[in-house]
């Protein structure tokens, strides 16, 4: 099979091992496959979770799942895109036939992360097979994916910025509009002001929330959070829930969205909501992060705690909606990005995520 060897990628060789920027070989697209030349890829906490073992995937792997680019070639049977088309990568393609898909819950598709049909690259130096992390292997100059992993990029949105639609923005927007179902006039608290958190803040503003409280460990993120729509900013502490109740007439917010994935912040988000309030957990935590509640408080508070996968979104349905928000100026994709980096800058971007520095780093190819 014909291959191209002059493609560079970020590879994680083993759990906890440093990323390696190395050459890989890609196969030509077979039936039902598409080859994409990446324009940009966002560096997400989920990529960090794959590299440190919080999320389990076969290794070694090419990481990256939030990206956009241009179609280079297509295999037999691909009709919805053609060479030269701008596309957004969809890292969780739904099969359309499993039980979840039959219920319309495509974000819970049984096959989305099974790896079935995934296209494998190889290391150029020794031929080692490389798994595509989260299906699309976006941390590479080019990638070959299943046709279901690409969606036409929306018109009127710069292609580099459109990469953010593939994960951060869909997740944040969906957490507000699909999971928590924020209504105009409600109050919202967002825990974590990274890329997804900033997207969530913007989504809460679009939804018409009357008060939007951003919570983060970093004082430096206050300006970013307020620009995204936060009316109040709190530095995370043991008293965060009490402070949020103080900002809301001692009632608590109607909705809290947790974008960190830690037991302490999930508990604080729950505690910060009013009686009958709603908490959506977007952050991905490890198995060691145990959250505890007692039976009496569950009854007394009448709160709802819900997991939120990929913003409970259907990308085919929601991308056009998000694009309209971008074109009208309601949604500012560029405001989520605090650093534009080359491929070689991904390891440093991982370090920044570990220390809570900045928001979204965007790899520009």
Short mmCIF file of C-alpha atoms in Angstrom, two decimals:
data_model
loop_
_atom_site.label_atom_id
_atom_site.label_comp_id
_atom_site.label_asym_id
_atom_site.label_seq_id
_atom_site.Cartn_x
_atom_site.Cartn_y
_atom_site.Cartn_z
CA UNK A 1 0.00 0.00 0.00
CA UNK A 2 1.32 3.45 -0.88
CA UNK A 3 2.44 5.60 2.03
CA UNK A 4 3.79 9.06 2.65
CA UNK A 5 6.68 9.22 5.09
CA UNK A 6 7.18 12.99 5.41
CA UNK A 7 4.48 13.52 8.04
CA UNK A 8 5.35 14.61 11.56
CA UNK A 9 3.20 13.80 14.57
CA UNK A 10 3.07 13.85 18.37
CA UNK A 11 3.21 10.29 19.69
CA UNK A 12 2.78 9.02 23.25
CA UNK A 13 4.83 5.79 23.45
CA UNK A 14 3.58 4.56 26.85
CA UNK A 15 1.54 5.70 29.86
CA UNK A 16 3.30 8.58 31.55
CA UNK A 17 6.09 8.74 28.96
CA UNK A 18 7.04 12.09 27.41
CA UNK A 19 5.49 12.93 24.04
CA UNK A 20 7.71 12.34 21.05
CA UNK A 21 7.58 14.49 17.91
CA UNK A 22 8.47 12.02 15.20
CA UNK A 23 7.88 10.98 11.61
CA UNK A 24 4.99 8.65 10.80
CA UNK A 25 3.75 6.81 7.73
CA UNK A 26 0.13 7.14 6.67
CA UNK A 27 -1.71 4.74 4.35
CA UNK A 28 -3.60 6.07 1.37
CA UNK A 29 -7.32 6.30 2.19
CA UNK A 30 -9.17 3.04 1.59
CA UNK A 31 -12.91 2.59 1.05
CA UNK A 32 -14.88 4.86 3.37
CA UNK A 33 -11.79 6.77 4.50
CA UNK A 34 -10.59 10.38 4.17
CA UNK A 35 -7.13 11.91 4.31
CA UNK A 36 -6.95 15.37 5.86
CA UNK A 37 -4.14 17.92 5.96
CA UNK A 38 -4.49 19.63 9.35
CA UNK A 39 -4.72 23.40 9.59
CA UNK A 40 -4.99 23.54 13.36
CA UNK A 41 -5.53 21.31 16.40
CA UNK A 42 -6.49 22.28 19.94
CA UNK A 43 -4.58 20.88 22.91
CA UNK A 44 -7.22 19.48 25.28
CA UNK A 45 -7.14 18.04 28.80
CA UNK A 46 -8.47 14.80 27.32
CA UNK A 47 -5.17 14.44 25.43
CA UNK A 48 -3.36 14.79 28.74
CA UNK A 49 -5.72 12.20 30.24
CA UNK A 50 -4.80 9.77 27.47
CA UNK A 51 -1.09 10.27 27.98
CA UNK A 52 -1.18 9.80 31.77
CA UNK A 53 -3.53 6.81 31.74
CA UNK A 54 -6.65 8.46 33.20
CA UNK A 55 -8.39 7.47 29.96
CA UNK A 56 -7.30 4.10 28.60
CA UNK A 57 -6.45 3.61 24.94
CA UNK A 58 -4.02 1.26 23.20
CA UNK A 59 -0.50 2.67 23.06
CA UNK A 60 1.65 3.86 21.39
CA UNK A 61 -0.73 6.39 19.90
CA UNK A 62 -0.89 9.61 17.93
CA UNK A 63 -2.81 12.00 20.16
CA UNK A 64 -5.05 14.94 19.26
CA UNK A 65 -8.81 14.96 18.71
CA UNK A 66 -9.85 18.60 18.24
CA UNK A 67 -8.90 19.68 14.74
CA UNK A 68 -9.79 21.10 11.35
CA UNK A 69 -8.14 20.97 7.97
CA UNK A 70 -8.50 20.33 4.26
CA UNK A 71 -9.34 17.06 2.53
CA UNK A 72 -6.40 15.75 0.50
CA UNK A 73 -7.91 12.53 -0.82
CA UNK A 74 -10.92 10.27 -0.32
CA UNK A 75 -11.46 6.54 -0.68
CA UNK A 76 -14.22 4.75 -2.56
CA UNK A 77 -17.72 5.40 -1.35
CA UNK A 78 -17.05 8.80 0.25
CA UNK A 79 -19.52 11.33 -1.12
CA UNK A 80 -20.13 14.00 1.54
CA UNK A 81 -16.67 15.55 1.18
CA UNK A 82 -14.16 15.86 -1.69
CA UNK A 83 -10.50 16.87 -2.08
CA UNK A 84 -10.11 20.55 -1.33
CA UNK A 85 -13.03 20.72 1.12
CA UNK A 86 -12.53 22.29 4.53
CA UNK A 87 -13.59 19.93 7.34
CA UNK A 88 -13.87 19.70 11.12
CA UNK A 89 -12.82 16.44 12.74
CA UNK A 90 -15.43 14.52 14.74
CA UNK A 91 -13.65 12.36 17.31
CA UNK A 92 -16.82 10.56 18.47
CA UNK A 93 -18.64 9.44 15.31
CA UNK A 94 -21.93 7.68 15.99
CA UNK A 95 -22.90 4.41 14.33
CA UNK A 96 -26.59 5.26 14.06
CA UNK A 97 -27.72 1.74 14.93
CA UNK A 98 -26.82 0.94 18.56
CA UNK A 99 -29.28 1.33 21.44
CA UNK A 100 -28.05 4.82 22.39
CA UNK A 101 -28.26 6.03 18.80
CA UNK A 102 -31.78 4.61 18.49
CA UNK A 103 -32.74 6.82 21.46
CA UNK A 104 -31.19 9.87 19.80
CA UNK A 105 -28.34 9.92 22.34
CA UNK A 106 -25.56 9.78 19.77
CA UNK A 107 -22.99 11.12 22.26
CA UNK A 108 -23.29 7.80 24.10
CA UNK A 109 -22.85 5.67 20.97
CA UNK A 110 -21.46 2.25 21.88
CA UNK A 111 -19.09 2.27 18.92
CA UNK A 112 -17.85 5.86 19.15
CA UNK A 113 -14.71 5.03 21.13
CA UNK A 114 -14.46 1.31 20.41
CA UNK A 115 -11.71 1.81 17.87
CA UNK A 116 -13.61 -0.23 15.29
CA UNK A 117 -12.53 0.81 11.83
CA UNK A 118 -9.81 3.14 13.14
CA UNK A 119 -6.98 3.86 10.70
CA UNK A 120 -3.53 3.06 12.06
CA UNK A 121 -0.33 4.86 11.13
CA UNK A 122 3.20 3.54 11.63
CA UNK A 123 6.37 5.05 13.00
CA UNK A 124 8.65 5.95 10.14
CA UNK A 125 11.81 4.82 11.93
CA UNK A 126 10.85 1.28 12.97
CA UNK A 127 7.38 0.53 11.55
CA UNK A 128 5.66 0.29 14.97
CA UNK A 129 1.89 0.44 14.60
CA UNK A 130 0.34 3.57 16.10
CA UNK A 131 -3.20 3.76 17.44
CA UNK A 132 -5.18 6.94 16.63
CA UNK A 133 -5.99 8.46 20.02
CA UNK A 134 -9.73 9.24 20.13
CA UNK A 135 -10.13 8.11 16.53
CA UNK A 136 -8.68 11.04 14.60
CA UNK A 137 -4.97 11.51 15.52
CA UNK A 138 -5.09 15.28 15.04
CA UNK A 139 -1.60 15.98 16.40
CA UNK A 140 -0.13 15.29 12.99
CA UNK A 141 0.46 17.27 9.84
CA UNK A 142 -1.93 14.88 8.10
CA UNK A 143 -4.25 12.09 9.21
CA UNK A 144 -6.39 9.37 7.65
CA UNK A 145 -9.77 8.78 9.30
CA UNK A 146 -13.12 7.11 8.73
CA UNK A 147 -15.45 9.23 6.65
CA UNK A 148 -17.78 9.57 9.63
CA UNK A 149 -14.99 11.41 11.46
CA UNK A 150 -15.16 14.46 9.18
CA UNK A 151 -17.88 17.08 8.89
CA UNK A 152 -17.93 19.96 6.39
CA UNK A 153 -16.51 23.07 8.05
CA UNK A 154 -19.10 25.83 8.45
CA UNK A 155 -18.83 28.75 6.07
CA UNK A 156 -17.77 32.09 7.47
CA UNK A 157 -15.62 30.62 10.26
CA UNK A 158 -11.80 30.79 9.94
CA UNK A 159 -10.58 27.21 9.55
CA UNK A 160 -7.98 27.43 12.34
CA UNK A 161 -10.63 28.68 14.78
CA UNK A 162 -13.08 26.03 13.53
CA UNK A 163 -10.83 23.38 15.09
CA UNK A 164 -12.17 24.47 18.49
CA UNK A 165 -15.69 23.54 17.43
CA UNK A 166 -14.67 19.88 17.42
CA UNK A 167 -14.44 19.53 21.20
CA UNK A 168 -14.15 22.55 23.53
CA UNK A 169 -17.01 24.58 22.10
CA UNK A 170 -19.37 21.67 21.47
CA UNK A 171 -18.75 20.46 25.01
CA UNK A 172 -19.21 23.82 26.70
CA UNK A 173 -22.20 24.82 24.60
CA UNK A 174 -23.86 21.44 25.06
CA UNK A 175 -23.28 21.42 28.82
CA UNK A 176 -25.32 24.62 29.07
CA UNK A 177 -27.96 24.09 26.39
CA UNK A 178 -28.43 20.30 26.33
CA UNK A 179 -27.34 18.92 29.71
CA UNK A 180 -28.19 21.67 32.23
CA UNK A 181 -30.76 23.34 29.92
CA UNK A 182 -30.07 26.83 31.27
CA UNK A 183 -33.06 29.15 30.94
CA UNK A 184 -32.99 32.96 30.52
CA UNK A 185 -32.60 34.70 33.86
CA UNK A 186 -31.11 31.70 35.69
CA UNK A 187 -27.85 31.91 37.61
CA UNK A 188 -24.84 29.77 36.67
CA UNK A 189 -21.49 28.84 38.22
CA UNK A 190 -18.70 27.43 36.06
CA UNK A 191 -15.85 25.59 37.79
CA UNK A 192 -12.66 25.76 35.72
CA UNK A 193 -11.73 28.53 33.28
CA UNK A 194 -9.73 26.58 30.72
CA UNK A 195 -10.79 26.16 27.10
CA UNK A 196 -13.98 24.22 27.90
CA UNK A 197 -14.76 26.47 30.87
CA UNK A 198 -14.46 29.62 28.78
CA UNK A 199 -16.72 28.08 26.13
CA UNK A 200 -19.20 27.23 28.89
CA UNK A 201 -19.14 30.82 30.15
CA UNK A 202 -19.87 32.10 26.66
CA UNK A 203 -22.68 29.57 26.27
CA UNK A 204 -24.22 30.68 29.57
CA UNK A 205 -24.14 34.27 28.38
CA UNK A 206 -25.78 33.26 25.08
CA UNK A 207 -28.45 31.39 27.05
CA UNK A 208 -29.34 34.61 28.88
CA UNK A 209 -28.08 33.75 32.37
CA UNK A 210 -28.50 36.69 34.73
CA UNK A 211 -25.44 35.98 36.90
CA UNK A 212 -22.46 33.90 35.79
CA UNK A 213 -19.86 33.03 38.42
CA UNK A 214 -16.50 31.71 37.21
CA UNK A 215 -14.31 29.70 39.62
CA UNK A 216 -10.66 28.83 39.06
CA UNK A 217 -7.43 28.40 41.02
CA UNK A 218 -5.61 31.03 38.94
CA UNK A 219 -6.08 34.79 39.49
CA UNK A 220 -4.60 35.36 36.03
CA UNK A 221 -7.69 33.90 34.34
CA UNK A 222 -10.11 36.49 35.69
CA UNK A 223 -9.79 38.77 32.67
CA UNK A 224 -10.39 35.86 30.27
CA UNK A 225 -13.41 34.71 32.27
CA UNK A 226 -15.01 38.14 32.44
CA UNK A 227 -14.45 38.67 28.72
CA UNK A 228 -16.25 35.37 28.12
CA UNK A 229 -19.28 36.48 30.13
CA UNK A 230 -18.54 35.98 33.82
CA UNK A 231 -20.17 38.59 36.05
CA UNK A 232 -18.21 37.41 39.09
CA UNK A 233 -14.89 35.64 39.58
CA UNK A 234 -13.82 33.56 42.58
CA UNK A 235 -10.51 31.91 43.43
CA UNK A 236 -11.26 28.29 44.32
CA UNK A 237 -11.05 27.52 48.03
CA UNK A 238 -12.75 25.52 50.76
CA UNK A 239 -15.34 28.29 51.04
CA UNK A 240 -16.25 28.57 47.36
CA UNK A 241 -19.77 27.17 47.73
CA UNK A 242 -20.48 29.53 50.62
CA UNK A 243 -19.20 32.50 48.59
CA UNK A 244 -21.43 31.55 45.66
CA UNK A 245 -24.45 31.38 47.95
CA UNK A 246 -23.49 34.81 49.24
CA UNK A 247 -23.61 36.15 45.68
CA UNK A 248 -27.08 34.71 45.13
CA UNK A 249 -29.07 35.86 48.14
CA UNK A 250 -27.94 32.81 50.16
CA UNK A 251 -29.85 30.54 47.77
CA UNK A 252 -27.12 29.16 45.51
CA UNK A 253 -27.05 29.15 41.73
CA UNK A 254 -29.62 27.41 39.58
CA UNK A 255 -26.94 25.58 37.61
CA UNK A 256 -23.30 24.60 38.19
CA UNK A 257 -21.06 23.18 35.47
CA UNK A 258 -17.90 21.38 36.61
CA UNK A 259 -15.11 21.43 33.99
CA UNK A 260 -12.22 20.07 36.08
CA UNK A 261 -12.90 16.43 36.91
CA UNK A 262 -11.85 16.43 40.56
CA UNK A 263 -13.85 15.14 43.50
CA UNK A 264 -13.45 18.38 45.44
CA UNK A 265 -14.74 20.59 42.61
CA UNK A 266 -17.63 18.23 41.81
CA UNK A 267 -18.66 18.37 45.46
CA UNK A 268 -18.25 22.16 45.55
CA UNK A 269 -20.32 22.53 42.39
CA UNK A 270 -23.10 20.45 43.93
CA UNK A 271 -22.94 22.45 47.17
CA UNK A 272 -23.07 25.77 45.31
CA UNK A 273 -26.48 25.12 43.73
CA UNK A 274 -29.80 26.05 45.27
CA UNK A 275 -32.30 23.53 46.55
CA UNK A 276 -33.53 21.82 43.39
CA UNK A 277 -30.49 23.04 41.45
CA UNK A 278 -28.69 21.22 38.65
CA UNK A 279 -25.03 20.23 38.35
CA UNK A 280 -23.48 18.96 35.12
CA UNK A 281 -20.06 17.30 35.30
CA UNK A 282 -18.00 17.83 32.16
CA UNK A 283 -14.51 17.25 33.60
CA UNK A 284 -12.95 13.81 33.23
CA UNK A 285 -11.57 12.52 36.51
CA UNK A 286 -9.73 9.38 37.51
CA UNK A 287 -11.14 6.36 39.31
CA UNK A 288 -9.43 7.55 42.48
CA UNK A 289 -11.60 10.67 42.59
CA UNK A 290 -14.39 9.50 44.90
CA UNK A 291 -17.33 11.88 45.52
CA UNK A 292 -19.52 11.13 48.56
CA UNK A 293 -23.04 12.21 49.55
CA UNK A 294 -25.25 11.11 52.41
CA UNK A 295 -28.77 9.85 51.85
CA UNK A 296 -30.43 12.63 53.84
CA UNK A 297 -28.87 15.48 51.88
CA UNK A 298 -29.84 13.89 48.56
CA UNK A 299 -33.46 13.90 49.73
CA UNK A 300 -33.37 17.29 51.40
CA UNK A 301 -31.69 19.31 48.67
CA UNK A 302 -33.52 17.73 45.73
CA UNK A 303 -30.59 18.56 43.47
CA UNK A 304 -29.71 16.87 40.19
CA UNK A 305 -26.18 15.65 39.40
CA UNK A 306 -25.56 14.57 35.81
CA UNK A 307 -22.60 13.44 33.77
CA UNK A 308 -22.16 15.26 30.47
CA UNK A 309 -20.40 13.49 27.58
CA UNK A 310 -19.25 15.63 24.64
CA UNK A 311 -21.81 18.23 25.73
CA UNK A 312 -24.61 15.74 24.98
CA UNK A 313 -24.19 17.01 21.43
CA UNK A 314 -24.90 15.72 17.96
CA UNK A 315 -22.14 17.46 15.97
CA UNK A 316 -24.07 17.28 12.69
CA UNK A 317 -26.97 19.09 14.36
CA UNK A 318 -25.06 21.50 16.57
CA UNK A 319 -22.17 22.68 14.36
CA UNK A 320 -24.46 24.84 12.17
CA UNK A 321 -25.97 26.40 15.30
CA UNK A 322 -22.54 27.23 16.70
CA UNK A 323 -21.41 28.61 13.34
CA UNK A 324 -24.36 31.00 13.35
CA UNK A 325 -23.36 32.22 16.81
CA UNK A 326 -19.81 32.78 15.52
CA UNK A 327 -20.90 34.66 12.41
CA UNK A 328 -23.19 36.96 14.40
CA UNK A 329 -20.50 37.70 16.99
CA UNK A 330 -22.26 36.03 19.92
CA UNK A 331 -19.53 33.40 20.16
CA UNK A 332 -15.86 34.43 20.05
CA UNK A 333 -13.68 31.41 19.26
CA UNK A 334 -10.45 33.39 19.35
CA UNK A 335 -11.12 34.37 22.97
CA UNK A 336 -10.63 30.75 24.02
CA UNK A 337 -7.06 30.65 22.68
CA UNK A 338 -4.23 31.95 24.85
CA UNK A 339 -1.37 30.46 22.83
CA UNK A 340 -0.79 29.50 19.18
CA UNK A 341 2.04 27.01 18.91
CA UNK A 342 3.85 24.74 16.45
CA UNK A 343 3.62 20.95 16.69
CA UNK A 344 6.82 20.91 18.76
CA UNK A 345 5.13 23.10 21.37
CA UNK A 346 2.64 20.45 22.51
CA UNK A 347 4.78 19.04 25.37
CA UNK A 348 5.11 22.53 26.86
CA UNK A 349 1.35 23.02 26.44
CA UNK A 350 0.82 19.82 28.45
CA UNK A 351 3.01 21.27 31.20
CA UNK A 352 0.90 24.44 31.21
CA UNK A 353 -2.28 22.41 31.62
CA UNK A 354 -0.79 20.59 34.59
CA UNK A 355 -0.06 23.91 36.29
CA UNK A 356 -3.37 25.54 35.30
CA UNK A 357 -1.71 28.15 33.11
CA UNK A 358 -3.64 29.69 30.21
CA UNK A 359 -6.69 28.36 28.37
CA UNK A 360 -6.62 26.65 24.97
CA UNK A 361 -3.31 26.19 23.16
CA UNK A 362 -3.89 25.89 19.40
CA UNK A 363 -1.39 24.05 17.21
CA UNK A 364 -1.03 25.86 13.89
CA UNK A 365 0.36 23.69 11.09
#
